[in-house]
mmCIF file with all atom_site columns, C-alpha atoms in Angstrom:
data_model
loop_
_atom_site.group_PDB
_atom_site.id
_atom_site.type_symbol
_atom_site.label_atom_id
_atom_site.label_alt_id
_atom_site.label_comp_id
_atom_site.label_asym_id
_atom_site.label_entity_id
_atom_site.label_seq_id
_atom_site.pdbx_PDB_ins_code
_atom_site.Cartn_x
_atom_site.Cartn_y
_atom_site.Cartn_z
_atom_site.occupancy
_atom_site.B_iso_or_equiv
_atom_site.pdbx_formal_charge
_atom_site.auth_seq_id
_atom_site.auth_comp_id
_atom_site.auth_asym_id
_atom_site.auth_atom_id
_atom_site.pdbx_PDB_model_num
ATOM 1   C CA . UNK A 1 1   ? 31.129 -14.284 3.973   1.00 57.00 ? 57  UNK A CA 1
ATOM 2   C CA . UNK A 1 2   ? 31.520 -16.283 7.210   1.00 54.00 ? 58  UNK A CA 1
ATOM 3   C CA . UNK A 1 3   ? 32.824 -20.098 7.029   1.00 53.00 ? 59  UNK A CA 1
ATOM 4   C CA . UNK A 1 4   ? 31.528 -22.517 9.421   1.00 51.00 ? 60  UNK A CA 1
ATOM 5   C CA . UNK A 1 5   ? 34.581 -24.033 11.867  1.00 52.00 ? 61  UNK A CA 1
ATOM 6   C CA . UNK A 1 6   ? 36.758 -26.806 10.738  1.00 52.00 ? 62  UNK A CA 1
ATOM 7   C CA . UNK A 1 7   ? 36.403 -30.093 12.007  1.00 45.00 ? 63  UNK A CA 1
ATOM 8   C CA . UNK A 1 8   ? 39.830 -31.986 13.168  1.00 41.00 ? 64  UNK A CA 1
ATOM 9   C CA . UNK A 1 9   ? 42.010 -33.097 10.644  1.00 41.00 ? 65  UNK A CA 1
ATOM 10  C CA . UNK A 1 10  ? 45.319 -34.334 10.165  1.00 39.00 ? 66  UNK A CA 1
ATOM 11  C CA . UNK A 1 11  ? 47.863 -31.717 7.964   1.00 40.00 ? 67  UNK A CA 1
ATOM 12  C CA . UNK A 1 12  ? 50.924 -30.363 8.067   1.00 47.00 ? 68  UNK A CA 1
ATOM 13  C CA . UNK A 1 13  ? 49.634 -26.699 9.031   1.00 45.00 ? 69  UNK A CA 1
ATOM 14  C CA . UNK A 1 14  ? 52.265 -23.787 8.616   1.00 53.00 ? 70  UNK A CA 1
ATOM 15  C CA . UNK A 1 15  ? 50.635 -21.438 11.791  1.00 74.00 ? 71  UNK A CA 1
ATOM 16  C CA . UNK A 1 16  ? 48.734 -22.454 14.635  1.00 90.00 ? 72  UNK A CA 1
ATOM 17  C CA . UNK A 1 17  ? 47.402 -21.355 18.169  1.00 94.00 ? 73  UNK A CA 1
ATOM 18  C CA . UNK A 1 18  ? 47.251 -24.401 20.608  1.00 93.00 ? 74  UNK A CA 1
ATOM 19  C CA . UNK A 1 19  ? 43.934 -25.698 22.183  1.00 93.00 ? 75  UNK A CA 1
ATOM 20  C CA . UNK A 1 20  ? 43.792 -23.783 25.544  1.00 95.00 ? 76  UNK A CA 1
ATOM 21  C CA . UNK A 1 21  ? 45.597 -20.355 24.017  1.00 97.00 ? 77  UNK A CA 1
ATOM 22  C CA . UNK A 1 22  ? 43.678 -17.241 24.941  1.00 98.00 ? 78  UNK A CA 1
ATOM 23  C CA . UNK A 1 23  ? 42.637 -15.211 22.680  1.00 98.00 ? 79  UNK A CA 1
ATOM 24  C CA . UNK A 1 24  ? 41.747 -11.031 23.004  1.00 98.00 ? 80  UNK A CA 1
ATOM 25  C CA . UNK A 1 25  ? 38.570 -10.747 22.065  1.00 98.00 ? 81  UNK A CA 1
ATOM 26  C CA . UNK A 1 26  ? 35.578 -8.052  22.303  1.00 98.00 ? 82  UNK A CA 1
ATOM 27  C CA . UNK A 1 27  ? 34.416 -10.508 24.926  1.00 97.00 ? 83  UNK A CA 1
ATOM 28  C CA . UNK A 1 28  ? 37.827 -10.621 27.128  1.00 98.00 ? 84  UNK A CA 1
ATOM 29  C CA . UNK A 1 29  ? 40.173 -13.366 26.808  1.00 97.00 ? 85  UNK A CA 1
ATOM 30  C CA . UNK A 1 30  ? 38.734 -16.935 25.302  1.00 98.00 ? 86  UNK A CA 1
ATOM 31  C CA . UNK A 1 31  ? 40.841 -20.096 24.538  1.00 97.00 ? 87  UNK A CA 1
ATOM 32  C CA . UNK A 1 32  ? 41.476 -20.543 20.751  1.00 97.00 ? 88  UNK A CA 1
ATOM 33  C CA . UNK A 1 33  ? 38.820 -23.595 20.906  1.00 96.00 ? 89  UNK A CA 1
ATOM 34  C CA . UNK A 1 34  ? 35.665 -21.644 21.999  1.00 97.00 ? 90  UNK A CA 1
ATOM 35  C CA . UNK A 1 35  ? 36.311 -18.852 19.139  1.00 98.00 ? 91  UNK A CA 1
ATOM 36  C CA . UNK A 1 36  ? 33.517 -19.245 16.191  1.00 97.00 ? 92  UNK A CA 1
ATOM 37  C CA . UNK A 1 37  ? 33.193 -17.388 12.758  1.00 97.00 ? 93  UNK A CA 1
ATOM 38  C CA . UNK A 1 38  ? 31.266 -13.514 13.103  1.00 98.00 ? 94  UNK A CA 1
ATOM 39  C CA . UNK A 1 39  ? 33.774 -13.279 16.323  1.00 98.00 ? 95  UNK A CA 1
ATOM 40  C CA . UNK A 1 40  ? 35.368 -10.009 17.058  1.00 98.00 ? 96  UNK A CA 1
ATOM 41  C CA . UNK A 1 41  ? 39.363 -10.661 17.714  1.00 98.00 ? 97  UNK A CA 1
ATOM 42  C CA . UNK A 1 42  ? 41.561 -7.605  19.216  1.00 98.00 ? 98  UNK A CA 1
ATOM 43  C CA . UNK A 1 43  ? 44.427 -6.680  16.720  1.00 98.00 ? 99  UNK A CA 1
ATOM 44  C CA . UNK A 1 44  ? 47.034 -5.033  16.701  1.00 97.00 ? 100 UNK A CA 1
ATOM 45  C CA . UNK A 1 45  ? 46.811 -3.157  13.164  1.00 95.00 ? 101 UNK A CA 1
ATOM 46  C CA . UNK A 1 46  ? 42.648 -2.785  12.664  1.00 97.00 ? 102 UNK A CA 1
ATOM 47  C CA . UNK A 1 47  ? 41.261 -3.068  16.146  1.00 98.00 ? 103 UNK A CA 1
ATOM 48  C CA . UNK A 1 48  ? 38.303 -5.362  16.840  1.00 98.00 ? 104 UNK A CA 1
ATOM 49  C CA . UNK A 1 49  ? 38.268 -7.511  13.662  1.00 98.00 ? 105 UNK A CA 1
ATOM 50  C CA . UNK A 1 50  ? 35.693 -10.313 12.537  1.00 98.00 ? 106 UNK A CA 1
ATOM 51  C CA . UNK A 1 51  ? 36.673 -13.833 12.265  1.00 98.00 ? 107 UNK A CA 1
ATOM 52  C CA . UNK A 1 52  ? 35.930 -15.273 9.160   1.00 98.00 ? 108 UNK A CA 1
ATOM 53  C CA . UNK A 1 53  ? 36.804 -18.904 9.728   1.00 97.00 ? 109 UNK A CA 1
ATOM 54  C CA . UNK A 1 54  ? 38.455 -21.014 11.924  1.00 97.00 ? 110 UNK A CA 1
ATOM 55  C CA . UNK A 1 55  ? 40.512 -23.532 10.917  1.00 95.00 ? 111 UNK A CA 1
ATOM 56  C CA . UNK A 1 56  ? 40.846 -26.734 13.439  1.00 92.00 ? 112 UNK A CA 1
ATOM 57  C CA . UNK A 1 57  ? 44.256 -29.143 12.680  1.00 86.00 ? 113 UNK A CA 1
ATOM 58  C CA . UNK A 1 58  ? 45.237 -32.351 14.903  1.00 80.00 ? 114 UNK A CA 1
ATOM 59  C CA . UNK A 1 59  ? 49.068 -32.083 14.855  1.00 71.00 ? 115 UNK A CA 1
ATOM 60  C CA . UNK A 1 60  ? 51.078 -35.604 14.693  1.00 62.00 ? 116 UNK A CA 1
ATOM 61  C CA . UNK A 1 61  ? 54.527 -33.549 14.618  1.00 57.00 ? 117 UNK A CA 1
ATOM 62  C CA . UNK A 1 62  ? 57.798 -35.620 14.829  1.00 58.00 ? 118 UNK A CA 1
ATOM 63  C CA . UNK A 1 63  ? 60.702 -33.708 16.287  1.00 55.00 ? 119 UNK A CA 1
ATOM 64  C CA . UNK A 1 64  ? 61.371 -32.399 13.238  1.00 59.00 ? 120 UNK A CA 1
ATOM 65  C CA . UNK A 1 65  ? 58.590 -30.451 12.470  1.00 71.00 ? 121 UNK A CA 1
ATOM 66  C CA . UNK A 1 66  ? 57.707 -30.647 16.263  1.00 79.00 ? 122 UNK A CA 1
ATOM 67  C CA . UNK A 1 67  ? 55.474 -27.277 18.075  1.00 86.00 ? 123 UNK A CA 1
ATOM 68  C CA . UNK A 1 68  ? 57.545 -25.225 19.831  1.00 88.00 ? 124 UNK A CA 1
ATOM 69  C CA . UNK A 1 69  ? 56.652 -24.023 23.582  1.00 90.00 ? 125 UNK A CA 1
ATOM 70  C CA . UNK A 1 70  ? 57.111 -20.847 25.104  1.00 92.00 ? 126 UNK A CA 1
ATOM 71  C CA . UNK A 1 71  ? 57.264 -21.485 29.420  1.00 91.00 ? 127 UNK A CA 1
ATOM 72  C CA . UNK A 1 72  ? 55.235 -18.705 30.764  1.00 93.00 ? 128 UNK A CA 1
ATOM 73  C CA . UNK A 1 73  ? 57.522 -14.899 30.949  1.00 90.00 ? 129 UNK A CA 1
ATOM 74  C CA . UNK A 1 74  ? 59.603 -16.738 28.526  1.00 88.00 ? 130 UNK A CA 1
ATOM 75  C CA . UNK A 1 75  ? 58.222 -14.067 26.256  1.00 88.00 ? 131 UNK A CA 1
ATOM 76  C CA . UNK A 1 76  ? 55.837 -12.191 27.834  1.00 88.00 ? 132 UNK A CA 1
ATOM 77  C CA . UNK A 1 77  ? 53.382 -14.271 27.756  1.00 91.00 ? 133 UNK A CA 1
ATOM 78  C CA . UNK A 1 78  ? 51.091 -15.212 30.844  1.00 93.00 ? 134 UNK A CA 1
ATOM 79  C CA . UNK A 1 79  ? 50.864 -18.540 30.303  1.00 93.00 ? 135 UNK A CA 1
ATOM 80  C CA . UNK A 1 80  ? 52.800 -21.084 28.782  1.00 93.00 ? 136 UNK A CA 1
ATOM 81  C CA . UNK A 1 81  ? 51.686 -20.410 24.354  1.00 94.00 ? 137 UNK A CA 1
ATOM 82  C CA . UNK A 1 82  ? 52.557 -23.305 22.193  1.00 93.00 ? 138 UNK A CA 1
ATOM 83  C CA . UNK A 1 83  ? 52.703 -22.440 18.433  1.00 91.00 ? 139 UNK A CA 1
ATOM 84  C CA . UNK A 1 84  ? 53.258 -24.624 15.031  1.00 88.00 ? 140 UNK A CA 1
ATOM 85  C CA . UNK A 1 85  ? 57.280 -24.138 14.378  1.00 87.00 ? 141 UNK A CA 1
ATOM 86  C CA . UNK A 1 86  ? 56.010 -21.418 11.207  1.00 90.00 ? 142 UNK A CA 1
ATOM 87  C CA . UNK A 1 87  ? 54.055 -19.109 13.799  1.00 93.00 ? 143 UNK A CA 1
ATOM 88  C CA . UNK A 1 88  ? 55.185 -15.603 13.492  1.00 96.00 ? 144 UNK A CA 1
ATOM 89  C CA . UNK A 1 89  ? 55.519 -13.595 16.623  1.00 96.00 ? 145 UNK A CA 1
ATOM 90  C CA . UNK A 1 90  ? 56.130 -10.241 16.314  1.00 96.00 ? 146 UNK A CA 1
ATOM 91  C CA . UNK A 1 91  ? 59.841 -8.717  17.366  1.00 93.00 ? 147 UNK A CA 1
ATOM 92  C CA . UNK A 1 92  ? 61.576 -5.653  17.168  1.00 91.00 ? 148 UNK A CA 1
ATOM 93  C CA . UNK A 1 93  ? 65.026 -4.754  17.299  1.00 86.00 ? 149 UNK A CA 1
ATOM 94  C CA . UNK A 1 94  ? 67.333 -1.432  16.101  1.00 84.00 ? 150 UNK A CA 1
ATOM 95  C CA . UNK A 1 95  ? 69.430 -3.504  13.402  1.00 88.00 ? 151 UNK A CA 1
ATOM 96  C CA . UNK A 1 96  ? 65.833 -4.793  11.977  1.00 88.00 ? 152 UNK A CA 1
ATOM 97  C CA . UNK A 1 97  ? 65.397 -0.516  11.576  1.00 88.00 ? 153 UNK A CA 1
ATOM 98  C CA . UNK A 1 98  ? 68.635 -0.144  9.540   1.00 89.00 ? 154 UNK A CA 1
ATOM 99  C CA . UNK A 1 99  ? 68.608 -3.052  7.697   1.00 90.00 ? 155 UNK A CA 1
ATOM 100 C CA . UNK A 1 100 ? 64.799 -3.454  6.523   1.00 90.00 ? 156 UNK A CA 1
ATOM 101 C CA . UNK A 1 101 ? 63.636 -0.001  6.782   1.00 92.00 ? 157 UNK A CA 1
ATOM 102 C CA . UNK A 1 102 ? 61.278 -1.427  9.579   1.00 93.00 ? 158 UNK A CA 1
ATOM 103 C CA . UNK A 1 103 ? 61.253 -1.797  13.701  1.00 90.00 ? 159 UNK A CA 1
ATOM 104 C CA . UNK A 1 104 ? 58.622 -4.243  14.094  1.00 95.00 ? 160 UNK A CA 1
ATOM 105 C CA . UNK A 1 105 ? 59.281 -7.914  11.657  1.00 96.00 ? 161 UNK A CA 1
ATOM 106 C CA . UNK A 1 106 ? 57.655 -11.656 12.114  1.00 96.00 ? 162 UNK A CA 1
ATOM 107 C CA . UNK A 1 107 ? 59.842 -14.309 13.325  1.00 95.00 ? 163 UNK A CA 1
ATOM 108 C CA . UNK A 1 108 ? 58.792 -18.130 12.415  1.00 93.00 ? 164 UNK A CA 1
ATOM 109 C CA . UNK A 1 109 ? 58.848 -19.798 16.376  1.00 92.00 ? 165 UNK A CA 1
ATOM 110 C CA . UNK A 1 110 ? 61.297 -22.165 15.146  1.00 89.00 ? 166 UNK A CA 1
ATOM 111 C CA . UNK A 1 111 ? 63.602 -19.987 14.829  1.00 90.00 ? 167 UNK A CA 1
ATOM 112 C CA . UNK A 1 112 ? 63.300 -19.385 18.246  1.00 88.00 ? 168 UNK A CA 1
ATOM 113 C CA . UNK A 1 113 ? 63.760 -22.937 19.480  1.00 81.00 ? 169 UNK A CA 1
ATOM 114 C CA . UNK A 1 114 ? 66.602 -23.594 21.686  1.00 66.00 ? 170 UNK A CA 1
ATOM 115 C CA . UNK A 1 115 ? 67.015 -20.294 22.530  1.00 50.00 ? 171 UNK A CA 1
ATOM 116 C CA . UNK A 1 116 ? 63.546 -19.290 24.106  1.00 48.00 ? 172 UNK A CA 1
ATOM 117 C CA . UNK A 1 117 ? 61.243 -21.877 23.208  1.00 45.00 ? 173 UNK A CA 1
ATOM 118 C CA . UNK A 1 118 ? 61.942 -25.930 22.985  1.00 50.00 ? 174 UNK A CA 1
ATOM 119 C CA . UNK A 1 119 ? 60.288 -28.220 20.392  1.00 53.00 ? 175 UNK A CA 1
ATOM 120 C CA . UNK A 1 120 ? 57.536 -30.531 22.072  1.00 54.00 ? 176 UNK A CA 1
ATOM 121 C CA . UNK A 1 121 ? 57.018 -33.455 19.758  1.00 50.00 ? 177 UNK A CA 1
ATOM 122 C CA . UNK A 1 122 ? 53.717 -34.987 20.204  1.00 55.00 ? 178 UNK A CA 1
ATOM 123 C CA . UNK A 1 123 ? 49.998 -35.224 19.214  1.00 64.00 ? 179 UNK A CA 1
ATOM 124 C CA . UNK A 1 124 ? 48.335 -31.315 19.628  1.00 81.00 ? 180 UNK A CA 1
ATOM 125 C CA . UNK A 1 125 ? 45.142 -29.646 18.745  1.00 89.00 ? 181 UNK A CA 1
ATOM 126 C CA . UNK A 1 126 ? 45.967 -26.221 16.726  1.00 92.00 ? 182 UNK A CA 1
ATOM 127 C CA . UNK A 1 127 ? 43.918 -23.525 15.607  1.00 95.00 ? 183 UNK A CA 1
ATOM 128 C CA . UNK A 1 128 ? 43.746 -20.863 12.869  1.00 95.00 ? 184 UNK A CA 1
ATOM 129 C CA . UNK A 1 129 ? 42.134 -17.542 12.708  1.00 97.00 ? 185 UNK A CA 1
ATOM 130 C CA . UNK A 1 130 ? 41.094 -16.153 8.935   1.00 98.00 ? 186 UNK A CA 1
ATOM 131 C CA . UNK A 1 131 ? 40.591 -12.544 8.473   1.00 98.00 ? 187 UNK A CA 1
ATOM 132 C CA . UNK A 1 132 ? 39.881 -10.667 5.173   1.00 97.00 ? 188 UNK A CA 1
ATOM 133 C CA . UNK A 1 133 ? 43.222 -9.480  5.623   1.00 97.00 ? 189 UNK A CA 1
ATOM 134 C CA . UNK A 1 134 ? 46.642 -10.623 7.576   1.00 97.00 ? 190 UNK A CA 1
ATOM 135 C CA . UNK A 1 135 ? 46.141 -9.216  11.484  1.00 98.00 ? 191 UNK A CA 1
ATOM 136 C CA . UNK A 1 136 ? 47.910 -9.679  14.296  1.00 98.00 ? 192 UNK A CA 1
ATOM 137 C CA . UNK A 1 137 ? 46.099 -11.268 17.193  1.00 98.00 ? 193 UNK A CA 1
ATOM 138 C CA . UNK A 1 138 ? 46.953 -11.073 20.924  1.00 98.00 ? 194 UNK A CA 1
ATOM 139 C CA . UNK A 1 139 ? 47.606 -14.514 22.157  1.00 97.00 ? 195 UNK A CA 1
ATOM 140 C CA . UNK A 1 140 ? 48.487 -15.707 25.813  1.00 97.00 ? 196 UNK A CA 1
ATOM 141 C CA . UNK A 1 141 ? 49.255 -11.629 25.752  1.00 95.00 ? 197 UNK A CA 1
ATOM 142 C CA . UNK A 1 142 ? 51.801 -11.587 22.997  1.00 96.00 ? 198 UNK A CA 1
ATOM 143 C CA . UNK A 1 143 ? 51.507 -10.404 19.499  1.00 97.00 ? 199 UNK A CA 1
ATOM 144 C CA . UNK A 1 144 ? 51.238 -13.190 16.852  1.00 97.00 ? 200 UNK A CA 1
ATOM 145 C CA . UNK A 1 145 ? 49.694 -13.889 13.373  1.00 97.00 ? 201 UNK A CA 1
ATOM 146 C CA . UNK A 1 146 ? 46.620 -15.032 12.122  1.00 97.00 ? 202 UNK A CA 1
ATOM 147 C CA . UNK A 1 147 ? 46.356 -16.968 9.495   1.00 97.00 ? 203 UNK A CA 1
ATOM 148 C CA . UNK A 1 148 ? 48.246 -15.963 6.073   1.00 96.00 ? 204 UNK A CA 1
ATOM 149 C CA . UNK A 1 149 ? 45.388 -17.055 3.290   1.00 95.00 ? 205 UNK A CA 1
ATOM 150 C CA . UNK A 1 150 ? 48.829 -17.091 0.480   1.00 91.00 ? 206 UNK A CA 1
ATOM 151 C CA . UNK A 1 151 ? 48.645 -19.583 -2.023  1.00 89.00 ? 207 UNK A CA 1
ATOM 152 C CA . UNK A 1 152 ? 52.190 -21.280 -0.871  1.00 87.00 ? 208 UNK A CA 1
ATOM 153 C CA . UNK A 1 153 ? 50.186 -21.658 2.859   1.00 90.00 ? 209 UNK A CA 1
ATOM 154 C CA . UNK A 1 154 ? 47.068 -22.815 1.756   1.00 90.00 ? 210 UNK A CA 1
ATOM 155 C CA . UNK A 1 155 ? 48.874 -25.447 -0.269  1.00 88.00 ? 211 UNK A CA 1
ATOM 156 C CA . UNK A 1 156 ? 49.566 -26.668 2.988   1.00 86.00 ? 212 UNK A CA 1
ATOM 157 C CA . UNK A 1 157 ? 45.555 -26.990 4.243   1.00 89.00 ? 213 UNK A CA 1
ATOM 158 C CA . UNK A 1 158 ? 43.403 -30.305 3.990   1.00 88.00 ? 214 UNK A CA 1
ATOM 159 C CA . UNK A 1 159 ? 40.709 -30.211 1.615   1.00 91.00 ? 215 UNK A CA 1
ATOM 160 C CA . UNK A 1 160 ? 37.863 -28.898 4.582   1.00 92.00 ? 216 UNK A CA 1
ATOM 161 C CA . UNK A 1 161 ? 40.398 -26.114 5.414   1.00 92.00 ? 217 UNK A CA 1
ATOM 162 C CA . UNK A 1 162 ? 41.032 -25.490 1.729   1.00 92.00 ? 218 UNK A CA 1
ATOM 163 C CA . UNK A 1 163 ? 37.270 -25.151 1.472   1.00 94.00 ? 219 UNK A CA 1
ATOM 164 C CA . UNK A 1 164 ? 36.380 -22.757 4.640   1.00 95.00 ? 220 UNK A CA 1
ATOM 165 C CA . UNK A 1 165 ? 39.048 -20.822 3.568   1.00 95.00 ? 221 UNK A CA 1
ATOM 166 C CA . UNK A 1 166 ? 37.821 -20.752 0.054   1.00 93.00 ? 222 UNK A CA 1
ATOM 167 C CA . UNK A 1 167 ? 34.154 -20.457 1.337   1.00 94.00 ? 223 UNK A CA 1
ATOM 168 C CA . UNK A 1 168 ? 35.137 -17.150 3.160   1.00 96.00 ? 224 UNK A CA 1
ATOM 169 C CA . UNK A 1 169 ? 37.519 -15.078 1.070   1.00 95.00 ? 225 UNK A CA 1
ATOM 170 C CA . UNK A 1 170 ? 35.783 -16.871 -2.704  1.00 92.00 ? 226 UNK A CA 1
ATOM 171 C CA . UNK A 1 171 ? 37.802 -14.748 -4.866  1.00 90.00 ? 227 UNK A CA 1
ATOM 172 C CA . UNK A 1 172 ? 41.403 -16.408 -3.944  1.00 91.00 ? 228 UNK A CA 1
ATOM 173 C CA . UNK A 1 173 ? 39.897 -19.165 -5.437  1.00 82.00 ? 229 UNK A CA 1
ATOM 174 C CA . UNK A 1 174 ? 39.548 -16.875 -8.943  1.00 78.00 ? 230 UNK A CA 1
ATOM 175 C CA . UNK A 1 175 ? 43.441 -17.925 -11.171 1.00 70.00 ? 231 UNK A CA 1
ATOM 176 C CA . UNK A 1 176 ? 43.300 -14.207 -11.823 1.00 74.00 ? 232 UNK A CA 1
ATOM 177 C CA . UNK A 1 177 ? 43.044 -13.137 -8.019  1.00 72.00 ? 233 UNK A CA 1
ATOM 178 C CA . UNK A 1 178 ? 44.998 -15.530 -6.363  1.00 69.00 ? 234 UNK A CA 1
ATOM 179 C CA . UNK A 1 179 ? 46.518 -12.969 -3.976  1.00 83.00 ? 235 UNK A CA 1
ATOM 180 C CA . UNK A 1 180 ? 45.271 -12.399 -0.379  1.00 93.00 ? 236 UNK A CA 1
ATOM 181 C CA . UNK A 1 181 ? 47.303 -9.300  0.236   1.00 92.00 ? 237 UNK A CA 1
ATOM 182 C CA . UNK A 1 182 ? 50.293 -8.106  2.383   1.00 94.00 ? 238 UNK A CA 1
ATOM 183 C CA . UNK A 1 183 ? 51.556 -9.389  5.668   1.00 96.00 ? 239 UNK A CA 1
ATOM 184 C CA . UNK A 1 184 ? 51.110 -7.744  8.503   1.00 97.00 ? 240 UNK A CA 1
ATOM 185 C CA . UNK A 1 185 ? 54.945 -7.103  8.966   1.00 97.00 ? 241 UNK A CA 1
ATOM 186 C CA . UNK A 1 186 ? 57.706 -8.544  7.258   1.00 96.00 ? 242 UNK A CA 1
ATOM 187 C CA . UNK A 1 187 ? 58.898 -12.218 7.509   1.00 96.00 ? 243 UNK A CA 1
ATOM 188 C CA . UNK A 1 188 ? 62.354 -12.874 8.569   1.00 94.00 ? 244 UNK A CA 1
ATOM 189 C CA . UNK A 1 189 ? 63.970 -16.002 6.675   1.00 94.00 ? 245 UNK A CA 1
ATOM 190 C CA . UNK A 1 190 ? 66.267 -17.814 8.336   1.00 92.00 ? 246 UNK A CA 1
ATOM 191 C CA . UNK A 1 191 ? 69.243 -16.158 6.664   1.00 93.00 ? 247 UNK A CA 1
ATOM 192 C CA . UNK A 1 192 ? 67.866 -12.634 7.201   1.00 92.00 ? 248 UNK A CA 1
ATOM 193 C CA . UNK A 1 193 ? 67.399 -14.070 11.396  1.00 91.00 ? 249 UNK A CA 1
ATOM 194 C CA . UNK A 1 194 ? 70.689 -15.412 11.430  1.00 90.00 ? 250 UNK A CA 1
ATOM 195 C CA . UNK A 1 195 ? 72.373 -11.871 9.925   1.00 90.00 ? 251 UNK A CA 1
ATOM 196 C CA . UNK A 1 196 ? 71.052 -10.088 12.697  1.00 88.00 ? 252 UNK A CA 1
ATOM 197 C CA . UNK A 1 197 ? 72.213 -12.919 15.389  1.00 85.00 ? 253 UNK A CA 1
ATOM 198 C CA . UNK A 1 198 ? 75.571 -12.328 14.314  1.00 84.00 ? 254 UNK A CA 1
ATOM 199 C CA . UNK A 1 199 ? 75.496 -8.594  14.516  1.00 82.00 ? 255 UNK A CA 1
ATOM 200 C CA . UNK A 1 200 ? 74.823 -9.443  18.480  1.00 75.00 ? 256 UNK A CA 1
ATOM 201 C CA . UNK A 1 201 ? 71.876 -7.921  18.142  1.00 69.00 ? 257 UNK A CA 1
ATOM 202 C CA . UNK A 1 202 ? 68.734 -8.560  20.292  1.00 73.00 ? 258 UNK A CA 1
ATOM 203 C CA . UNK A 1 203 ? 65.366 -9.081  19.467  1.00 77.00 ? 259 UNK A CA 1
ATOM 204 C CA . UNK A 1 204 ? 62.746 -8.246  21.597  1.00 82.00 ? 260 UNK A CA 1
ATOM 205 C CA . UNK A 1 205 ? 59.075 -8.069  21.996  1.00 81.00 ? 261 UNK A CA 1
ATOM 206 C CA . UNK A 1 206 ? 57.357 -5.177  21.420  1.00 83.00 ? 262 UNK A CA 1
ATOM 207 C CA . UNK A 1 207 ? 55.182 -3.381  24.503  1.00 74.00 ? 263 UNK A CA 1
ATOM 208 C CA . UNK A 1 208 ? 51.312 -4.873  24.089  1.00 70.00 ? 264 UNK A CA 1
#
């Protein structure tokens, strides 16, 4: 079931694409904005993928919780890409291999911060991608997550959000099937991230 988009609200939202990013789509590139429900996004894991909703979110952030920007080649990516400070980006790295059992792992954009992205307090315009399962989306040409429909993150929704989400994927709002599924690669913490800073090891972004 498709959910109509979100109108602008005010929430603290734990991922989100900025107004402007482009997006890989089965049309070319598109800015995050212009991207509607029955879509086909480009992903990494499942190919061409439909959007199921898209969830719109004015950001108010203070420094603490503040989006963090990526200057264009600062990543890979073509363009400056602005993400909410719990945006995964995908990164690999040989200790990630020997430690987790896996090459390729999500690390939050704050974690990032200060190192190759800087926090940009501000007002912002962010936006969400739902999929019947976790993908990973090409955005401003690096990898990235959509939208993780888990109850802890859609805690963190405003009541439209809460209901697209719950409009397009109705069985997460069953008690007894509460459960969206895996990620689409494993989520650092910020322990596990800092382990594998002090081994000197780097992480990198994997080819797109």
């Amino acid at each position: 079931m498709l959910a109509r988009r979100g109108r602008s609200g005010t929430a603290a939202t734990p991922v989100g694409l900025e107004q402007g990013t482009l997006v890989s789509t089965s049309a070319g590139h598109l800015p995050a904005e212009v991207i509607e429900p029955g879509m086909l996004v480009n992903t990494e894991n499942a190919g061409a993928q439909q959007v199921l909703a898209v969830l719109k979110s004015q950001s108010t952030a203070s420094s603490d919780d503040a989006p963090v920007t990526f200057p264009a080649g600062c990543i890979g990516n073509i363009q400056s890409l602005t993400l909410n400070p719990q945006h995964c980006i995908v990164m690999t790295s040989r200790q990630c291999l020997e430690l987790y059992g896996v090459s390729e792992v999500f690390v939050p954009a704050l974690f990032l911060a200060g190192g190759h992205g800087s926090a940009r307090p501000g007002p912002s315009v962010f936006y969400q991608l739902l999929f019947r399962e976790h993908q990973i989306v090409f955005a401003n040409g690096v990898m990235v997550e959509s939208f993780y429909a888990g109850p802890t993150e859609r805690e963190t929704l405003d009541t439209e959000a809460k209901g697209l989400v719950d409009q397009a994927l109705p069985e997460l709002a069953d008690p007894f099937m509460n459960r969206y599924g895996p990620r689409a690669r494993l989520r650092l913490t910020r322990r596990e991230f800092a382990v594998l800073m002090g081994l000197g090891d780097s992480l990198t972004l994997p080819p797109v």
